[in-house]
Amino acid sequence: MEFNEAADAFVEHLLKVRRLSPATARAYRSDLLDLARSSGDCSLNEIELESLREWLWVATKRGDAKATIARRTAAARSFFAWTVEQGLIERDPSLRLVAPKRGRSLPRIATQDALATLLSAMQVAASSGDAIALRDHALVEMLYGAALRVSEVCRLDLSDLDRTQRTARAMGKGSKERVVPYGGAAARAVDSYLVRGRPALVARAAGSPTETALFLGARGGRMGTRAMYDVVSRALGEHVGGAAGPHSLRHSAATHLLDGGADLRSVQEILGHASLGTTQIYTHVSSERLAESYRLAHPRA
């Protein structure tokens, strides 16, 4: 089997057996294509450890981030382990391939006051009855109020909301489903959007308006992640000290939950993290904020 053919089969395995997200599978596929080009499109059996190390070294010299190098290492190791399991090669050349240590950076967050100011301004804009303003206000309230990933909000259908219980059924990474609560502010914004904003967007749809998505684009179809990113980036950037997207709202929600006394396990369930260790970074953020408050307020700091 040729390298590219094996890579295609491996990506299919990631999607159907390991149930990784399409985005992760695409990233692994891109990494493997880059490895194939770096190796001169040689056969699977011809790739050696030194070839893999050279591939990562070139990426490092090119200025790729440590996180990208780490993902490429993981992609190569997973791929070659799978090829051995499938009997495509006899020896795994990636066994001694080591990823660089990843520096863990604290997520960029907005303060509660900054978000209150932002959301108040969006509410005023939505009060005009403009369909896009109503949608954008509901979108930001939902991203922050339910601490959802932008991909999860993009996939939300009308049937995924329980407006009585104020919960949303989200499909997370690995097709794992969870039900998360959202607050009164998000509920009011979403209700206003559904009554006054969404029908106007449905009317713009070409043909029969059969779209089931909660959030619609300007032409009446399901709103994409890029469009959502653009909306949040424009609204949020000035409040977090630079470029920021929907994930900053998720980071902010997690941090504010912990600041307000929520326990770590509950925040883990809301965020849909598989590992508690992933959630623990937010305790560091809260500790940093506490330390900063102490330094500013205590006379003996």
Short mmCIF file of C-alpha atoms in Angstrom, two decimals:
data_model
loop_
_atom_site.label_atom_id
_atom_site.label_comp_id
_atom_site.label_asym_id
_atom_site.label_seq_id
_atom_site.Cartn_x
_atom_site.Cartn_y
_atom_site.Cartn_z
CA MET A 1 0.00 0.00 0.00
CA GLU A 2 1.30 3.46 -0.92
CA PHE A 3 1.74 6.14 1.72
CA ASN A 4 -1.18 8.31 0.57
CA GLU A 5 -3.49 5.32 0.33
CA ALA A 6 -2.52 4.25 3.84
CA ALA A 7 -3.05 7.80 5.11
CA ASP A 8 -6.57 7.85 3.65
CA ALA A 9 -7.41 4.55 5.32
CA PHE A 10 -5.97 5.80 8.61
CA VAL A 11 -8.10 8.96 8.53
CA GLU A 12 -11.18 6.83 7.89
CA HIS A 13 -10.17 4.75 10.93
CA LEU A 14 -9.89 7.92 13.04
CA LEU A 15 -13.38 9.01 12.06
CA LYS A 16 -15.28 5.71 12.15
CA VAL A 17 -13.46 3.69 14.82
CA ARG A 18 -11.75 6.16 17.13
CA ARG A 19 -14.54 8.68 16.54
CA LEU A 20 -12.26 11.69 16.51
CA SER A 21 -13.68 15.00 15.37
CA PRO A 22 -13.54 15.82 11.64
CA ALA A 23 -11.29 18.78 12.46
CA THR A 24 -8.74 16.56 14.23
CA ALA A 25 -8.85 14.01 11.42
CA ARG A 26 -8.26 16.76 8.84
CA ALA A 27 -5.31 18.08 10.85
CA TYR A 28 -3.76 14.59 11.04
CA ARG A 29 -4.34 14.12 7.31
CA SER A 30 -2.62 17.43 6.58
CA ASP A 31 0.33 16.43 8.78
CA LEU A 32 0.72 13.11 7.02
CA LEU A 33 0.59 14.75 3.59
CA ASP A 34 3.33 17.11 4.71
CA LEU A 35 5.37 14.12 5.91
CA ALA A 36 4.90 12.44 2.54
CA ARG A 37 6.18 15.52 0.73
CA SER A 38 9.12 15.86 3.13
CA SER A 39 10.05 12.21 2.58
CA GLY A 40 9.97 12.50 -1.19
CA ASP A 41 6.85 10.33 -1.50
CA CYS A 42 8.80 7.23 -0.56
CA SER A 43 7.04 4.01 0.45
CA LEU A 44 5.96 3.24 4.00
CA ASN A 45 8.78 0.78 4.56
CA GLU A 46 11.41 3.32 3.51
CA ILE A 47 10.60 5.89 6.21
CA GLU A 48 13.07 5.78 9.10
CA LEU A 49 13.34 7.55 12.44
CA GLU A 50 15.84 10.03 11.02
CA SER A 51 13.37 10.94 8.28
CA LEU A 52 10.78 11.76 10.91
CA ARG A 53 13.26 13.78 12.96
CA GLU A 54 14.29 15.72 9.86
CA TRP A 55 10.64 16.43 9.11
CA LEU A 56 10.07 17.89 12.59
CA TRP A 57 13.34 19.82 12.47
CA VAL A 58 12.31 21.51 9.21
CA ALA A 59 8.97 22.46 10.74
CA THR A 60 10.75 23.90 13.78
CA LYS A 61 13.13 25.95 11.64
CA ARG A 62 10.13 27.20 9.68
CA GLY A 63 8.74 28.64 12.91
CA ASP A 64 5.85 26.26 13.52
CA ALA A 65 4.43 26.49 17.04
CA LYS A 66 5.33 23.88 19.65
CA ALA A 67 1.70 22.80 19.74
CA THR A 68 1.80 22.16 15.99
CA ILE A 69 5.03 20.15 16.28
CA ALA A 70 3.50 18.14 19.13
CA ARG A 71 0.41 17.39 17.04
CA ARG A 72 2.55 16.31 14.10
CA THR A 73 4.48 13.98 16.38
CA ALA A 74 1.23 12.51 17.67
CA ALA A 75 -0.08 12.12 14.11
CA ALA A 76 3.05 10.26 13.00
CA ARG A 77 3.12 7.98 16.04
CA SER A 78 -0.56 7.13 15.77
CA PHE A 79 -0.29 6.52 12.04
CA PHE A 80 2.71 4.20 12.20
CA ALA A 81 1.34 2.29 15.19
CA TRP A 82 -1.81 1.69 13.15
CA THR A 83 0.15 0.57 10.08
CA VAL A 84 1.96 -2.01 12.21
CA GLU A 85 -1.37 -3.24 13.61
CA GLN A 86 -2.70 -3.57 10.05
CA GLY A 87 0.37 -5.50 8.95
CA LEU A 88 1.35 -2.84 6.43
CA ILE A 89 4.86 -2.51 7.90
CA GLU A 90 6.82 -4.72 10.25
CA ARG A 91 8.64 -2.10 12.33
CA ASP A 92 7.38 1.20 13.74
CA PRO A 93 9.93 3.94 12.94
CA SER A 94 8.24 6.45 15.27
CA LEU A 95 8.70 4.59 18.56
CA ARG A 96 11.58 6.83 19.63
CA LEU A 97 10.16 10.01 18.14
CA VAL A 98 9.83 12.58 20.92
CA ALA A 99 7.62 15.65 20.81
CA PRO A 100 8.91 18.96 22.20
CA LYS A 101 7.55 19.95 25.57
CA ARG A 102 4.57 22.22 25.18
CA GLY A 103 4.46 25.38 27.21
CA ARG A 104 0.99 25.77 28.67
CA SER A 105 -0.23 29.33 28.22
CA LEU A 106 -3.09 30.75 30.21
CA PRO A 107 -6.25 31.29 28.17
CA ARG A 108 -7.22 34.85 27.31
CA ILE A 109 -10.32 35.89 29.25
CA ALA A 110 -12.53 38.94 29.68
CA THR A 111 -13.51 40.27 33.09
CA GLN A 112 -17.08 39.98 34.30
CA ASP A 113 -17.46 43.76 34.14
CA ALA A 114 -16.16 43.90 30.56
CA LEU A 115 -18.58 41.20 29.43
CA ALA A 116 -21.45 42.89 31.25
CA THR A 117 -20.68 46.10 29.35
CA LEU A 118 -20.39 44.25 26.04
CA LEU A 119 -23.61 42.28 26.46
CA SER A 120 -25.53 45.36 27.58
CA ALA A 121 -24.43 47.15 24.43
CA MET A 122 -25.47 44.16 22.29
CA GLN A 123 -28.84 44.08 24.04
CA VAL A 124 -29.41 47.75 23.23
CA ALA A 125 -28.52 47.07 19.58
CA ALA A 126 -30.90 44.10 19.52
CA SER A 127 -33.75 46.20 20.92
CA SER A 128 -33.95 47.90 17.51
CA GLY A 129 -35.45 44.67 16.16
CA ASP A 130 -32.70 44.14 13.59
CA ALA A 131 -32.52 40.39 12.86
CA ILE A 132 -28.71 40.25 12.75
CA ALA A 133 -28.35 42.23 15.98
CA LEU A 134 -30.85 39.92 17.69
CA ARG A 135 -28.97 36.88 16.44
CA ASP A 136 -25.54 38.19 17.44
CA HIS A 137 -26.73 39.05 20.95
CA ALA A 138 -28.27 35.57 21.39
CA LEU A 139 -25.13 33.95 19.97
CA VAL A 140 -22.72 35.67 22.35
CA GLU A 141 -25.04 35.09 25.33
CA MET A 142 -25.24 31.38 24.47
CA LEU A 143 -21.49 30.97 23.96
CA TYR A 144 -20.79 32.63 27.31
CA GLY A 145 -23.87 31.44 29.22
CA ALA A 146 -23.43 27.75 28.35
CA ALA A 147 -19.61 27.74 27.95
CA LEU A 148 -19.98 25.92 24.63
CA ARG A 149 -17.42 25.43 21.89
CA VAL A 150 -18.19 27.37 18.73
CA SER A 151 -18.47 24.08 16.80
CA GLU A 152 -21.10 22.89 19.31
CA VAL A 153 -23.14 26.08 18.95
CA CYS A 154 -22.88 25.82 15.17
CA ARG A 155 -24.43 22.33 15.32
CA LEU A 156 -27.30 23.32 17.63
CA ASP A 157 -30.74 22.68 16.18
CA LEU A 158 -34.00 24.11 17.48
CA SER A 159 -34.83 20.69 18.91
CA ASP A 160 -31.66 20.73 21.01
CA LEU A 161 -32.98 23.50 23.25
CA ASP A 162 -35.24 22.87 26.23
CA ARG A 163 -36.45 26.41 26.76
CA THR A 164 -38.45 25.42 29.84
CA GLN A 165 -35.48 23.87 31.64
CA ARG A 166 -32.99 26.26 30.05
CA THR A 167 -30.72 23.50 28.81
CA ALA A 168 -29.00 22.77 25.51
CA ARG A 169 -28.02 19.36 24.15
CA ALA A 170 -24.52 19.71 22.73
CA MET A 171 -22.52 17.29 20.59
CA GLY A 172 -18.89 17.61 21.67
CA LYS A 173 -15.59 16.11 20.64
CA GLY A 174 -15.66 12.44 19.73
CA SER A 175 -19.44 12.69 19.17
CA LYS A 176 -19.97 12.80 22.94
CA GLU A 177 -23.32 14.28 23.85
CA ARG A 178 -23.98 16.30 26.99
CA VAL A 179 -26.72 18.54 28.32
CA VAL A 180 -25.62 21.92 29.66
CA PRO A 181 -27.58 24.67 31.42
CA TYR A 182 -27.72 28.27 30.31
CA GLY A 183 -28.82 31.27 32.33
CA GLY A 184 -31.69 33.70 32.32
CA ALA A 185 -29.86 36.34 30.28
CA ALA A 186 -29.10 33.84 27.52
CA ALA A 187 -32.68 32.53 27.67
CA ARG A 188 -34.14 36.01 27.19
CA ALA A 189 -31.78 36.80 24.32
CA VAL A 190 -32.51 33.48 22.58
CA ASP A 191 -36.27 33.88 23.06
CA SER A 192 -36.17 37.37 21.53
CA TYR A 193 -34.13 36.08 18.61
CA LEU A 194 -36.50 33.17 18.00
CA VAL A 195 -39.56 35.41 18.05
CA ARG A 196 -38.30 38.48 16.19
CA GLY A 197 -34.97 37.66 14.54
CA ARG A 198 -34.90 34.12 13.23
CA PRO A 199 -38.18 34.35 11.25
CA ALA A 200 -36.75 37.30 9.33
CA LEU A 201 -33.61 35.30 8.50
CA VAL A 202 -35.68 32.25 7.49
CA ALA A 203 -37.55 34.48 5.04
CA ARG A 204 -34.25 35.20 3.27
CA ALA A 205 -33.59 31.51 2.57
CA ALA A 206 -33.67 30.44 -1.06
CA GLY A 207 -36.42 27.92 -1.78
CA SER A 208 -38.34 26.17 1.00
CA PRO A 209 -37.34 27.35 4.52
CA THR A 210 -36.58 23.95 6.05
CA GLU A 211 -33.40 24.83 7.96
CA THR A 212 -33.46 23.36 11.49
CA ALA A 213 -30.41 25.20 12.79
CA LEU A 214 -30.79 27.48 15.79
CA PHE A 215 -28.47 30.16 14.44
CA LEU A 216 -28.89 31.26 10.84
CA GLY A 217 -26.67 33.27 8.55
CA ALA A 218 -27.67 36.37 6.64
CA ARG A 219 -29.01 34.24 3.76
CA GLY A 220 -31.09 31.95 5.93
CA GLY A 221 -28.79 28.89 6.02
CA ARG A 222 -27.02 27.40 9.02
CA MET A 223 -24.48 29.82 10.41
CA GLY A 224 -20.91 28.54 10.04
CA THR A 225 -18.10 28.58 12.58
CA ARG A 226 -16.15 31.19 10.60
CA ALA A 227 -19.11 33.58 10.62
CA MET A 228 -19.54 33.04 14.36
CA TYR A 229 -15.85 33.69 14.91
CA ASP A 230 -16.09 36.96 12.98
CA VAL A 231 -19.08 38.13 15.03
CA VAL A 232 -17.40 37.40 18.36
CA SER A 233 -14.00 38.69 17.28
CA ARG A 234 -15.44 42.07 16.31
CA ALA A 235 -17.44 42.36 19.52
CA LEU A 236 -14.94 40.94 22.01
CA GLY A 237 -11.50 42.00 20.80
CA GLU A 238 -11.27 45.31 22.63
CA HIS A 239 -12.40 43.71 25.90
CA VAL A 240 -9.61 41.13 26.19
CA GLY A 241 -6.64 43.14 25.00
CA GLY A 242 -6.27 41.91 21.44
CA ALA A 243 -7.69 39.49 18.91
CA ALA A 244 -10.10 37.03 20.50
CA GLY A 245 -12.71 34.60 19.33
CA PRO A 246 -15.51 32.41 20.69
CA HIS A 247 -13.13 30.30 22.75
CA SER A 248 -12.33 33.35 24.88
CA LEU A 249 -15.98 33.36 25.95
CA ARG A 250 -15.70 29.70 26.92
CA HIS A 251 -12.49 30.41 28.86
CA SER A 252 -14.14 33.37 30.55
CA ALA A 253 -17.22 31.36 31.52
CA ALA A 254 -15.11 28.59 33.08
CA THR A 255 -13.01 31.05 35.05
CA HIS A 256 -16.03 33.01 36.26
CA LEU A 257 -17.74 29.80 37.36
CA LEU A 258 -14.75 28.89 39.51
CA ASP A 259 -14.49 32.45 40.81
CA GLY A 260 -18.12 32.19 41.84
CA GLY A 261 -17.58 28.99 43.83
CA ALA A 262 -18.40 26.20 41.37
CA ASP A 263 -16.50 22.99 42.04
CA LEU A 264 -13.99 21.71 39.51
CA ARG A 265 -15.92 18.52 38.66
CA SER A 266 -19.05 20.48 37.80
CA VAL A 267 -17.08 22.82 35.54
CA GLN A 268 -15.49 19.78 33.89
CA GLU A 269 -18.95 18.37 33.09
CA ILE A 270 -20.21 21.69 31.76
CA LEU A 271 -17.18 22.09 29.50
CA GLY A 272 -17.26 18.47 28.36
CA HIS A 273 -13.61 17.81 29.17
CA ALA A 274 -12.61 14.17 29.16
CA SER A 275 -9.82 14.82 31.67
CA LEU A 276 -9.99 16.83 34.88
CA GLY A 277 -6.43 17.92 34.17
CA THR A 278 -7.64 19.95 31.19
CA THR A 279 -10.09 21.81 33.41
CA GLN A 280 -7.50 22.50 36.10
CA ILE A 281 -5.85 25.22 34.02
CA TYR A 282 -8.76 27.45 35.01
CA THR A 283 -7.86 27.12 38.68
CA HIS A 284 -4.51 28.64 37.71
CA VAL A 285 -6.31 31.51 36.00
CA SER A 286 -8.45 32.10 39.09
CA SER A 287 -5.36 31.98 41.31
CA GLU A 288 -3.64 34.55 39.11
CA ARG A 289 -6.65 36.85 39.36
CA LEU A 290 -6.78 36.39 43.13
CA ALA A 291 -3.08 37.18 43.45
CA GLU A 292 -3.49 40.31 41.31
CA SER A 293 -6.40 41.48 43.46
CA TYR A 294 -4.29 40.91 46.56
CA ARG A 295 -1.36 42.87 45.15
CA LEU A 296 -3.62 45.78 44.28
CA ALA A 297 -5.66 45.88 47.49
CA HIS A 298 -3.59 44.66 50.45
CA PRO A 299 -1.55 47.38 52.21
CA ARG A 300 1.28 44.93 52.92
CA ALA A 301 1.38 43.31 49.48
#
